[in-house]
PDB file of C-alpha atoms in Angstrom:
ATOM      1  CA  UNK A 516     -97.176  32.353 -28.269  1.00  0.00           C
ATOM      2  CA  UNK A 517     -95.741  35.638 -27.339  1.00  0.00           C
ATOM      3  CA  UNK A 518     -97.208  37.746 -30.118  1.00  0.00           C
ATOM      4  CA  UNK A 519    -100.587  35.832 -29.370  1.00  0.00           C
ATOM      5  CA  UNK A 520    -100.720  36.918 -24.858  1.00  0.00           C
ATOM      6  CA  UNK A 521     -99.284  40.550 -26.141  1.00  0.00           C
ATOM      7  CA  UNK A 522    -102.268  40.612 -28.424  1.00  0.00           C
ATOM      8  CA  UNK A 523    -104.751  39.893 -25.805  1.00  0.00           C
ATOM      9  CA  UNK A 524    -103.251  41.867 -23.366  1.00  0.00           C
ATOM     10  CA  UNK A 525    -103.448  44.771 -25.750  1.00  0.00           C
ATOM     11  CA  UNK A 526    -107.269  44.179 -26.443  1.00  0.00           C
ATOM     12  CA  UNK A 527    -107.812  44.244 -22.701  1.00  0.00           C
ATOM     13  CA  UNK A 528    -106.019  47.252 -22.055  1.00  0.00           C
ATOM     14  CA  UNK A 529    -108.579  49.023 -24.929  1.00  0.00           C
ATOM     15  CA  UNK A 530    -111.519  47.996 -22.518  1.00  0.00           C
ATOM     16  CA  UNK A 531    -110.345  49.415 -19.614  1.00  0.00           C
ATOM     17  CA  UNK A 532    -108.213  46.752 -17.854  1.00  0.00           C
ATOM     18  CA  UNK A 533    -104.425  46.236 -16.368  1.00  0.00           C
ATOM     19  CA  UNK A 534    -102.504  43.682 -17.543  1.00  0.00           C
ATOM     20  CA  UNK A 535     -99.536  41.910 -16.901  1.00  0.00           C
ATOM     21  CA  UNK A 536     -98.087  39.609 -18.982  1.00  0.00           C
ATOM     22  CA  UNK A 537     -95.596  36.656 -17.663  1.00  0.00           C
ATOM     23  CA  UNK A 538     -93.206  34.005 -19.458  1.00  0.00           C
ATOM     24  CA  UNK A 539     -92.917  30.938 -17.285  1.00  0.00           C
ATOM     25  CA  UNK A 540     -90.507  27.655 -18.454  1.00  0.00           C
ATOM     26  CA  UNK A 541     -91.621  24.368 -16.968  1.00  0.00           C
ATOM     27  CA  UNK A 542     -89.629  21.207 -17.173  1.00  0.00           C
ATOM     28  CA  UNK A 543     -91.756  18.633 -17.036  1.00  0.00           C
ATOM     29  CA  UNK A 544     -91.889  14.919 -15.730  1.00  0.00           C
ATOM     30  CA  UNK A 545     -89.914  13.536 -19.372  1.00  0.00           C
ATOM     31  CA  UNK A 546     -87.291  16.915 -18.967  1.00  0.00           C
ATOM     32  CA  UNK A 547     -88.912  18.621 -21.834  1.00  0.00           C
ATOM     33  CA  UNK A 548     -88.549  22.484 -21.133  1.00  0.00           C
ATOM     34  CA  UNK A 549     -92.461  23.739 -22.133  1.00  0.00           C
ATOM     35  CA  UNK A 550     -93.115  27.533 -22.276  1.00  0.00           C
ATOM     36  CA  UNK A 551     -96.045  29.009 -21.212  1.00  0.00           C
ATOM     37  CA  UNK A 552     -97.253  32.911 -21.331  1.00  0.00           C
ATOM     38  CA  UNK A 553     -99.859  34.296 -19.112  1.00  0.00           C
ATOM     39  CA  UNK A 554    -101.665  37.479 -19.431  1.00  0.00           C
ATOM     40  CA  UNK A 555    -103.392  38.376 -16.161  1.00  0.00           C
ATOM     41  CA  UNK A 556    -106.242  41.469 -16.578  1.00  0.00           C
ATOM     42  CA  UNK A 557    -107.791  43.447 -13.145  1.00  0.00           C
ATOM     43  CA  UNK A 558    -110.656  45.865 -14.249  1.00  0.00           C
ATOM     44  CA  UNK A 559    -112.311  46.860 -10.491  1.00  0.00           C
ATOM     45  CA  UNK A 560    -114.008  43.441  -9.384  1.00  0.00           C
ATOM     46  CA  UNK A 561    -113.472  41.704 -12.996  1.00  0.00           C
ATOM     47  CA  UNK A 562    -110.552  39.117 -13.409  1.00  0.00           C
ATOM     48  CA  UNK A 563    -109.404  37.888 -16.538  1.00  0.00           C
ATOM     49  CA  UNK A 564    -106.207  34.708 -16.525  1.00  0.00           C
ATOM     50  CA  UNK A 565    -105.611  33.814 -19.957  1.00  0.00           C
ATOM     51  CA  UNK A 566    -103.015  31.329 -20.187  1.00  0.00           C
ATOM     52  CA  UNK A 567    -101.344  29.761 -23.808  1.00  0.00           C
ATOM     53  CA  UNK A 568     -98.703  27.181 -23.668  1.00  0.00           C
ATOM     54  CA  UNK A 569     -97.904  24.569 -26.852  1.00  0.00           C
ATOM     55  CA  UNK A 570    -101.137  23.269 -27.925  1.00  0.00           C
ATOM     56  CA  UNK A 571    -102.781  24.656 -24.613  1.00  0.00           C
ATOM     57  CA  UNK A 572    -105.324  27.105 -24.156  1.00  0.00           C
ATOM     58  CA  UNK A 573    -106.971  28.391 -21.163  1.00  0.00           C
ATOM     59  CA  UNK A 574    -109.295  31.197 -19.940  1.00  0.00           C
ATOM     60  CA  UNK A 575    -110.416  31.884 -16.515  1.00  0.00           C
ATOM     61  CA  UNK A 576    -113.068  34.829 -16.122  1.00  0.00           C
ATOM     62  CA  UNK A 577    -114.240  36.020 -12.877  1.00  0.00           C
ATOM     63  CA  UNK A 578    -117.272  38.312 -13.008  1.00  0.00           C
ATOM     64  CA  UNK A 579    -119.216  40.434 -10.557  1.00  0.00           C
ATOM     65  CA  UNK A 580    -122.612  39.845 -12.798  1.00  0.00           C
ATOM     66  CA  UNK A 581    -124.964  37.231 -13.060  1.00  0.00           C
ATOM     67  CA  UNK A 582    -124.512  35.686 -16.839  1.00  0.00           C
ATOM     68  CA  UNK A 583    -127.141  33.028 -18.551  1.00  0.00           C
ATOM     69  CA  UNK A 584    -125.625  29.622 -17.695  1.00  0.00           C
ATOM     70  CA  UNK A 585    -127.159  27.765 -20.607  1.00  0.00           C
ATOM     71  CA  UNK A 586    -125.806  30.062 -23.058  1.00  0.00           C
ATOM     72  CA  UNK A 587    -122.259  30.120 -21.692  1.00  0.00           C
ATOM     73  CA  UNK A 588    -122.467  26.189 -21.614  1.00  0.00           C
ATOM     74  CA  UNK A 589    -123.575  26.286 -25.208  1.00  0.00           C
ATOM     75  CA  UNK A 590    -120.598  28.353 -26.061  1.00  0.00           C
ATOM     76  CA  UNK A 591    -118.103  25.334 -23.727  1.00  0.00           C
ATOM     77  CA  UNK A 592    -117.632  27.219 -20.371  1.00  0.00           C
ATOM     78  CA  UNK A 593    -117.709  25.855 -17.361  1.00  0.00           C
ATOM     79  CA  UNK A 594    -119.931  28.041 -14.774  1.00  0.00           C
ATOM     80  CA  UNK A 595    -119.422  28.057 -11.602  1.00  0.00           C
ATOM     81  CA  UNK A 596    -121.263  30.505  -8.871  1.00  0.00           C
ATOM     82  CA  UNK A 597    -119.078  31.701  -5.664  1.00  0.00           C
ATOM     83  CA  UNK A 598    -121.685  33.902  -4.133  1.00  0.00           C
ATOM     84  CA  UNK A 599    -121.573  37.192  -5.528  1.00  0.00           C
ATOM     85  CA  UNK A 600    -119.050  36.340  -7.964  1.00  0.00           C
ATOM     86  CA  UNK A 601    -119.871  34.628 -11.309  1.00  0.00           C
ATOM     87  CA  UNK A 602    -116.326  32.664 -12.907  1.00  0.00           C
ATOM     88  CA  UNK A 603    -116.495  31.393 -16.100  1.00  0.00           C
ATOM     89  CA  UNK A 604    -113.451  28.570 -17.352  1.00  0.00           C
ATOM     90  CA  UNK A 605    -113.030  27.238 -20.638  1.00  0.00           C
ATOM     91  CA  UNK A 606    -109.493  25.006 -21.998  1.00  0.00           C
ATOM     92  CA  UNK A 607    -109.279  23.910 -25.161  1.00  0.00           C
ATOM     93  CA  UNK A 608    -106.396  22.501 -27.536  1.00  0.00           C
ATOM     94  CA  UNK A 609    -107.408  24.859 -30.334  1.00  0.00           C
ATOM     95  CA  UNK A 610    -107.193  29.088 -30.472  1.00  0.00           C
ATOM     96  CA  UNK A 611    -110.709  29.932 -29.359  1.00  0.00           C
ATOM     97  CA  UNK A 612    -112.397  33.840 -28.893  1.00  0.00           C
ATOM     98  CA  UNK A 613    -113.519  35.024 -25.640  1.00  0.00           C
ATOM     99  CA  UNK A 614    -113.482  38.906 -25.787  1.00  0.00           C
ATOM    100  CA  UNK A 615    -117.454  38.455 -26.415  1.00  0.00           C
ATOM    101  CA  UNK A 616    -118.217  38.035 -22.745  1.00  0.00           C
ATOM    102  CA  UNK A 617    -115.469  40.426 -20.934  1.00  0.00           C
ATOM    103  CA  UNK A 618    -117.456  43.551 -19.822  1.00  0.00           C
TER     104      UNK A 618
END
């Protein structure tokens, strides 16, 4: 899981953005200790959270552009339009590639 948020915070860092990349441990309700990385990217108004835990993945892109809404459905994101912001959310149980639609 490491190797896998140091990877994307290395491909970020080629287009142009700071990262930072965090290790959280969670204990959760059956005391299982889960571990969870999180690669946060700022590029001017542009916000990438890409989180990867076991099993887990998550992406959470805010953009300052309008994007097609039927294609980013096709592709499983959730759209959602906060005036002149554009963030696009997808989870998923399986690896999935989102570089495609980071400016």
């Amino acid at each position: 899981m490491r190797r896998e948020a140091e990877g994307i915070a290395k491909n970020l860092e080629m287009k142009g953005y700071k990262t930072s990349v965090r290790r959280s441990v969670i204990m959760n309700l059956v005391g299982e200790k889960k571990v969870k990385y999180s690669v946060l990217a700022v590029k001017g108004e542009n916000v990438v959270r890409w989180n990867v835990g076991e099993e887990h993945y998550e992406v959470s892109i805010r953009l300052s552009k309008e994007v097609d809404e039927v294609e980013m459905e096709s592709k499983g994101y959730i759209v959602e339009k906060d005036g002149e912001y554009t963030r696009l959310f997808k989870r998923s149980k399986k690896p999935f590639h989102f570089m495609n639609e980071v400016p």
